[in-house]
Amino acid sequence: MKTKMVKIDESSIDFHVIEHAGEILRAGGLVAFPTETVYGLGADALNATAAGRIYQAKGRPSDNPLIVHIHSMGQLEKITAHVPQKARLLADAFWPGPLTMIFPKNGLVPYETTGGLDTVAVRMPKNKIALALIKAGGGYIAAPSANASGRPSPTLAMHVYEDMQGKIPLILDGGEVKVGLESTIVDFTEPVPLILRPGFLTLEKIRSVIGDAALDPGVIKAGSEKRPKAPGMKYRHYAPKADLVIVEGEFSIVAAKIRELTKKSVAEGKKVGVIATRETIGYYEQGLVLSIGERQEEETIAHNLYKILRQFDESDVDIIYSESFQALPMGEAIMNRLWKAAGHQVIKAK
Ligand code: TXA
Ligand code: MG
């Protein structure tokens, strides 16, 4: 199959392109499209065969459920059995946006979409291309991140092309995504709303609207004994070609430790990569040093995380040392991705 990549501008959408993409979706095909978080790989969520094609294209385990994307609030009732009041409050506050909520599903949603579960994850994305496509494609679009299973989520159409070339007919290229990190997932089938995946929307912001909410202990930090509730969170997700080692500790001594480690690795004949920040980039003297963003503006770090991991994969470094970011409000979400990519290799700077 030949994969076509078509440019589309969010500020002046070409509806011929959307109509064509919608036709592919309504016929059970796959279309990759931008959302504000990451690129998604869409299929008709109410069509079991179409949903099945997503698993095939991604090489995704069939027990890993998909998020159903909608374009208007009134659609929520159509696919769920029960929506608690607190979920409506969250939707009012953050939809369209990087929030996914889980509810008991109804009979309209096939088990192929929910990975065999009786619950369904729903999100209304904040990207005009995505919203128009969902509408044109039948209203309910299942879409995981558009990477091949085990690769970093795509933040550019070219990332999708790298992973999906020959496997899907169409990629809508809406440029680089705004956020760069996946949505926060809140499970409303628990007595206390439970965050199954930390994301761009922080726990504080969620608590400011609904009061009580907890973070799934299964997604907190390395070596946690508890199994995460979201099936997708148990996978390593992404292993860079090079070894990735995270250096934790007080900010001021982390950079010195990374310099020392880099020097040692270089002396051993290794090619070294460093994940630095704008604040520290000038401090490193050896290795391929890339800035992930600014600590003062943590959105920039979320934005560049996946892109930088793909960049290191293209270079031929043997080992990557990374600064750590748990002190930031979005730290839980950023570190969750980095820890997984590092296979939990962490060094404490003292
Ligand atoms: O920002 C996002 O959420 C992006 C864009 C494209 O919308 N989508 C995304 O989908 O990140 P995906 O498939 O890469 O991640 C979905 C996660 C997986 O960890 C999956 O296991 C979990 O959501 N999930 C989906 N439905 C679930 C359910 N009913 N119960 C528990 N976990 C669920
Ligand atoms: Mg994903």
Coordinates of C-alpha atoms and ligand atoms in Angstrom, one line a residue:
M1 CA 0.0 0.0 0.0
K2 CA 1.3 3.5 -0.9
T3 CA 1.1 6.0 2.0
K4 CA 0.1 9.5 1.0
M5 CA 1.1 12.4 3.1
V6 CA -1.1 15.5 2.6
K7 CA -0.4 18.9 4.2
I8 CA -3.3 20.5 5.9
D9 CA -3.4 23.9 7.7
E10 CA -5.3 24.1 11.0
S11 CA -6.0 27.8 10.5
S12 CA -7.6 27.3 7.0
I13 CA -8.7 23.7 6.7
D14 CA -9.2 22.3 3.2
F15 CA -12.5 20.4 3.6
H16 CA -11.9 18.4 0.4
V17 CA -9.0 16.8 2.1
I18 CA -11.1 16.2 5.3
E19 CA -14.0 14.7 3.2
H20 CA -11.6 12.3 1.4
A21 CA -10.1 11.2 4.8
G22 CA -13.5 10.8 6.3
E23 CA -14.5 8.5 3.4
I24 CA -11.5 6.3 4.1
L25 CA -12.5 6.1 7.8
R26 CA -16.2 5.4 7.1
A27 CA -15.1 2.6 4.7
G28 CA -13.2 1.0 7.6
G29 CA -9.7 2.3 6.7
L30 CA -7.0 4.0 8.7
V31 CA -6.0 7.7 8.6
A32 CA -3.2 9.3 10.7
F33 CA -4.0 12.8 11.9
P34 CA -2.6 15.5 14.3
T35 CA -4.1 16.1 17.7
E36 CA -2.7 18.7 20.1
T37 CA -0.9 15.9 22.1
V38 CA 0.6 13.6 19.6
Y39 CA -0.4 12.2 16.1
G40 CA -3.1 9.6 16.3
L41 CA -3.8 6.6 14.1
G42 CA -7.6 6.7 13.5
A43 CA -10.2 4.1 12.6
D44 CA -14.0 3.9 13.0
A45 CA -14.3 3.0 16.7
L46 CA -17.7 1.4 16.2
N47 CA -16.5 -1.0 13.5
A48 CA -14.7 -4.0 14.9
T49 CA -12.8 -4.8 11.7
A50 CA -11.6 -1.3 11.4
A51 CA -10.4 -1.2 15.0
G52 CA -8.6 -4.5 14.4
R53 CA -6.6 -2.9 11.6
I54 CA -5.1 -0.5 14.0
Y55 CA -3.6 -3.3 16.1
Q56 CA -2.2 -4.8 12.9
A57 CA -0.6 -1.6 11.6
K58 CA 1.0 -0.8 14.9
G59 CA 1.9 -4.3 15.9
R60 CA 0.0 -3.6 19.1
P61 CA -0.9 -6.3 21.6
S62 CA -4.7 -7.0 21.2
D63 CA -5.3 -6.5 25.0
N64 CA -4.3 -2.9 24.8
P65 CA -7.5 -0.8 24.5
L66 CA -7.9 2.2 22.3
I67 CA -9.1 5.7 23.1
V68 CA -12.4 6.8 21.4
H69 CA -12.2 10.4 20.1
I70 CA -15.4 12.5 19.9
H71 CA -16.1 16.0 18.6
S72 CA -19.0 17.1 20.8
M73 CA -20.2 16.6 24.4
G74 CA -23.6 15.2 23.4
Q75 CA -21.8 12.1 22.0
L76 CA -20.6 10.9 25.4
E77 CA -23.9 9.3 26.4
K78 CA -24.1 7.4 23.1
I79 CA -21.2 5.1 23.9
T80 CA -21.2 5.0 27.7
A81 CA -23.4 3.4 30.3
H82 CA -22.9 5.9 33.1
V83 CA -21.2 9.3 33.3
P84 CA -20.7 10.7 36.9
Q85 CA -21.2 14.4 37.6
K86 CA -17.5 14.9 38.4
A87 CA -16.6 13.7 34.9
R88 CA -18.9 16.3 33.4
L89 CA -17.2 19.0 35.5
L90 CA -13.8 17.8 34.2
A91 CA -15.1 17.8 30.6
D92 CA -16.4 21.3 31.0
A93 CA -13.0 22.5 32.3
F94 CA -10.7 20.6 30.0
W95 CA -12.5 19.4 26.8
P96 CA -11.5 19.9 24.1
G97 CA -8.1 19.1 25.5
P98 CA -5.5 16.6 26.7
L99 CA -7.8 14.7 29.0
T100 CA -9.1 11.1 28.5
M101 CA -11.8 9.7 30.8
I102 CA -12.8 6.1 31.3
F103 CA -16.4 5.0 31.8
P104 CA -18.4 1.7 31.6
K105 CA -19.1 1.2 27.9
N106 CA -22.4 0.3 26.3
G107 CA -23.2 -2.2 23.5
L108 CA -22.4 0.1 20.7
V109 CA -18.6 -0.1 21.4
P110 CA -17.1 -3.4 20.2
Y111 CA -14.6 -5.3 22.4
E112 CA -12.1 -5.0 19.6
T113 CA -11.9 -1.3 20.4
T114 CA -11.7 -1.7 24.2
G115 CA -9.2 -4.6 24.2
G116 CA -11.9 -6.9 25.6
L117 CA -12.7 -4.5 28.5
D118 CA -16.2 -3.5 29.6
T119 CA -15.0 0.1 29.9
V120 CA -14.3 2.7 27.3
A121 CA -11.8 5.6 27.2
V122 CA -13.1 8.8 25.7
R123 CA -11.4 12.0 24.7
M124 CA -12.3 15.2 22.8
P125 CA -9.0 16.5 21.3
K126 CA -8.2 20.2 20.8
N127 CA -7.1 20.4 17.2
K128 CA -9.5 21.7 14.5
I129 CA -8.2 19.1 12.0
A130 CA -8.8 16.3 14.4
L131 CA -12.3 17.6 15.3
A132 CA -13.3 18.0 11.6
L133 CA -11.9 14.5 10.7
I134 CA -13.8 12.9 13.6
K135 CA -17.0 14.5 12.4
A136 CA -16.4 13.5 8.8
G137 CA -15.3 10.0 9.7
G138 CA -18.6 9.0 11.5
G139 CA -18.2 10.7 14.9
Y140 CA -16.4 8.1 16.9
I141 CA -12.7 7.6 16.0
A142 CA -10.5 5.1 17.9
A143 CA -7.0 6.5 17.9
P144 CA -3.8 5.3 19.6
S145 CA -0.6 7.3 19.1
A146 CA 0.4 6.8 15.5
N147 CA 3.8 5.2 16.3
A148 CA 4.7 1.5 15.7
S149 CA 4.3 -0.3 19.0
G150 CA 7.5 0.2 21.0
R151 CA 8.6 3.5 19.4
P152 CA 8.3 7.0 20.8
S153 CA 4.9 8.7 20.1
P154 CA 5.0 10.9 16.9
T155 CA 5.0 14.6 17.2
L156 CA 5.6 15.3 13.5
A157 CA 3.9 13.7 10.4
M158 CA 7.4 12.5 9.3
H159 CA 7.6 10.4 12.5
V160 CA 4.3 8.8 11.5
Y161 CA 5.7 8.2 8.0
E162 CA 8.8 6.5 9.4
D163 CA 6.7 4.0 11.3
M164 CA 3.6 3.6 9.1
Q165 CA 5.0 3.8 5.6
G166 CA 3.3 1.2 3.4
K167 CA 0.8 0.2 6.1
I168 CA -1.8 3.0 5.9
P169 CA -3.2 4.9 3.0
L170 CA -3.2 8.5 4.4
I171 CA -1.4 10.8 6.8
L172 CA -2.7 14.3 7.4
D173 CA 0.3 16.5 7.9
G174 CA -0.8 19.3 10.2
G175 CA 2.8 20.2 11.2
E176 CA 4.3 19.8 14.6
V177 CA 1.9 19.1 17.5
K178 CA 1.5 21.7 20.3
V179 CA 1.8 19.6 23.4
G180 CA 4.1 16.6 22.6
L181 CA 3.0 14.4 25.5
E182 CA -0.1 12.1 25.6
S183 CA -3.3 13.0 27.4
T184 CA -3.9 12.4 31.1
I185 CA -6.1 9.4 31.6
V186 CA -8.7 9.6 34.5
D187 CA -10.6 6.4 35.4
F188 CA -14.1 7.2 36.6
T189 CA -15.0 3.5 37.2
E190 CA -13.1 3.7 40.5
P191 CA -14.5 4.9 43.8
V192 CA -12.0 7.8 43.8
P193 CA -11.1 9.0 40.2
L194 CA -7.8 7.4 39.4
I195 CA -5.2 8.7 37.1
L196 CA -4.0 5.8 35.0
R197 CA -1.5 7.8 33.0
P198 CA 0.0 11.1 34.0
G199 CA 0.0 13.5 31.1
F200 CA 0.1 17.1 30.1
L201 CA -2.9 17.9 32.4
T202 CA -1.4 17.8 36.0
L203 CA -3.0 16.1 39.0
E204 CA -3.2 19.6 40.7
K205 CA -5.3 20.9 37.9
I206 CA -7.6 17.9 38.1
R207 CA -7.9 18.2 41.8
S208 CA -8.7 21.9 41.5
V209 CA -11.9 20.9 39.7
I210 CA -13.1 17.7 41.3
G211 CA -11.3 17.7 44.6
D212 CA -10.3 14.1 45.2
A213 CA -8.2 12.2 42.6
A214 CA -5.4 9.7 43.0
L215 CA -2.5 8.6 40.9
D216 CA -2.4 4.8 40.1
P217 CA 0.4 3.4 42.3
G218 CA 1.3 1.1 39.4
V219 CA 2.7 4.0 37.3
I220 CA 4.7 5.6 40.0
K221 CA 8.4 5.2 39.6
A222 CA 10.8 2.4 39.1
G223 CA 10.5 -1.0 40.4
S224 CA 7.0 -0.5 41.7
E225 CA 5.5 -3.9 42.5
K226 CA 2.0 -2.9 41.6
R227 CA 0.7 -3.6 38.1
P228 CA -0.6 -0.5 36.4
K229 CA -4.3 -0.6 35.6
A230 CA -4.1 0.8 32.1
P231 CA -2.9 -2.2 30.0
G232 CA -0.7 0.0 27.9
M233 CA 1.3 1.3 30.9
K234 CA 2.8 -2.1 31.6
Y235 CA 4.8 -2.1 28.4
R236 CA 8.3 -0.8 28.2
H237 CA 6.9 1.5 25.5
Y238 CA 10.2 2.5 24.0
A239 CA 13.8 1.4 24.3
P240 CA 16.3 3.6 22.6
K241 CA 19.0 2.0 20.5
A242 CA 21.6 3.4 22.9
D243 CA 21.7 2.8 26.6
L244 CA 19.8 5.5 28.4
V245 CA 20.8 6.4 31.9
I246 CA 19.0 9.0 34.0
V247 CA 21.0 11.0 36.5
E248 CA 18.9 12.1 39.5
G249 CA 19.7 14.3 42.4
E250 CA 19.9 18.0 43.3
F251 CA 19.9 20.0 40.2
S252 CA 23.2 21.7 40.8
I253 CA 25.2 18.5 41.1
V254 CA 23.4 16.5 38.4
A255 CA 25.2 18.4 35.6
A256 CA 28.6 17.8 37.3
K257 CA 27.9 14.1 37.6
I258 CA 26.8 13.9 33.9
R259 CA 30.0 15.6 32.9
E260 CA 32.1 13.2 34.9
L261 CA 30.2 10.2 33.5
T262 CA 30.5 11.5 30.0
K263 CA 34.3 12.0 30.4
K264 CA 34.6 8.4 31.6
S265 CA 32.6 6.9 28.8
V266 CA 34.4 9.0 26.1
A267 CA 37.7 7.7 27.6
E268 CA 36.4 4.2 27.1
G269 CA 35.9 5.0 23.4
K270 CA 32.1 5.3 23.6
K271 CA 30.0 7.9 21.7
V272 CA 28.0 9.7 24.2
G273 CA 24.7 11.7 24.0
V274 CA 23.5 14.1 26.7
I275 CA 20.0 15.2 27.3
A276 CA 20.5 18.7 28.6
T277 CA 18.3 21.8 29.2
R278 CA 18.7 25.3 27.9
E279 CA 20.0 26.3 31.4
T280 CA 22.8 23.7 31.3
I281 CA 23.6 23.1 27.7
G282 CA 26.7 25.4 27.8
Y283 CA 28.1 23.4 30.7
Y284 CA 28.7 20.2 28.8
E285 CA 31.9 19.9 26.8
Q286 CA 31.8 16.5 25.3
G287 CA 29.4 14.3 23.5
L288 CA 26.3 15.0 21.3
V289 CA 24.5 17.4 23.6
L290 CA 20.9 18.2 22.8
S291 CA 18.6 20.6 24.7
I292 CA 15.2 19.2 25.6
G293 CA 13.8 22.6 26.6
E294 CA 13.8 25.0 29.5
R295 CA 13.1 24.2 33.1
Q296 CA 11.5 27.6 33.5
E297 CA 9.0 26.6 30.9
E298 CA 8.3 22.9 31.4
E299 CA 5.9 22.8 28.4
T300 CA 9.0 23.0 26.2
I301 CA 10.4 19.8 27.8
A302 CA 7.1 17.9 27.3
H303 CA 7.1 19.2 23.7
N304 CA 10.6 18.0 22.8
L305 CA 10.8 14.7 24.7
Y306 CA 9.8 12.3 22.0
K307 CA 11.4 14.2 19.2
I308 CA 14.8 14.2 21.0
L309 CA 14.5 10.4 21.7
R310 CA 14.0 9.9 17.9
Q311 CA 16.9 12.2 17.2
F312 CA 19.3 10.2 19.4
D313 CA 18.1 7.0 17.6
E314 CA 19.2 8.5 14.3
S315 CA 22.7 9.3 15.7
D316 CA 25.1 6.5 16.5
V317 CA 25.6 7.2 20.2
D318 CA 26.3 4.2 22.5
I319 CA 25.1 5.7 25.7
I320 CA 22.9 8.7 26.6
Y321 CA 22.9 10.5 30.0
S322 CA 19.9 12.5 30.9
E323 CA 19.1 15.1 33.5
S324 CA 15.9 14.4 35.4
F325 CA 12.8 16.5 35.8
Q326 CA 10.6 15.2 38.7
A327 CA 10.7 18.5 40.5
L328 CA 8.5 20.1 37.8
P329 CA 4.6 20.1 38.1
M330 CA 4.6 18.0 35.0
G331 CA 7.5 15.9 36.3
E332 CA 5.4 12.8 37.0
A333 CA 4.4 12.7 33.3
I334 CA 7.8 13.5 31.8
M335 CA 9.7 11.1 34.1
N336 CA 7.2 8.3 33.6
R337 CA 8.2 8.3 29.8
L338 CA 11.9 8.8 30.5
W339 CA 12.1 6.1 33.2
K340 CA 10.4 3.6 30.9
A341 CA 12.7 4.5 28.0
A342 CA 15.7 4.1 30.3
G343 CA 14.4 0.7 31.5
H344 CA 14.7 2.3 34.9
Q345 CA 18.5 2.8 34.8
V346 CA 19.0 5.6 37.3
I347 CA 22.1 7.0 38.9
K348 CA 21.9 9.2 42.0
A349 CA 24.2 12.2 41.9
K350 CA 25.8 12.8 45.3
Ligands
TXA1 O1 -3.0 12.0 23.8 C1 -3.5 10.8 23.6 O2 -4.2 10.3 24.4 C2 -3.2 10.2 22.2 C3 -3.9 11.0 21.1 C4 -3.7 10.3 19.8 O3 -5.2 11.2 21.5 N1 -3.6 8.8 22.2 C5 -2.9 7.8 23.0 O4 -3.4 6.5 22.8 O5 -2.0 8.1 23.7 P1 -2.5 5.2 23.2 O6 -3.3 4.1 22.6 O7 -1.1 5.4 22.7 O8 -2.6 5.1 24.7 C6 -3.9 4.8 25.3 C7 -3.6 4.3 26.7 C8 -3.0 3.0 26.8 O9 -2.1 2.9 27.8 C9 -4.3 2.1 27.1 O10 -3.9 0.9 27.8 C10 -5.1 3.0 27.9 O11 -4.9 4.3 27.3 N2 -6.6 2.7 27.9 C11 -7.4 2.9 26.8 N3 -8.6 2.4 27.2 C12 -8.6 2.0 28.4 C13 -9.5 1.4 29.3 N4 -10.8 1.2 29.0 N5 -9.1 1.0 30.6 C14 -7.8 1.3 30.9 N6 -6.9 1.8 30.1 C15 -7.2 2.2 28.9
MG2 MG 0.9 5.2 22.6

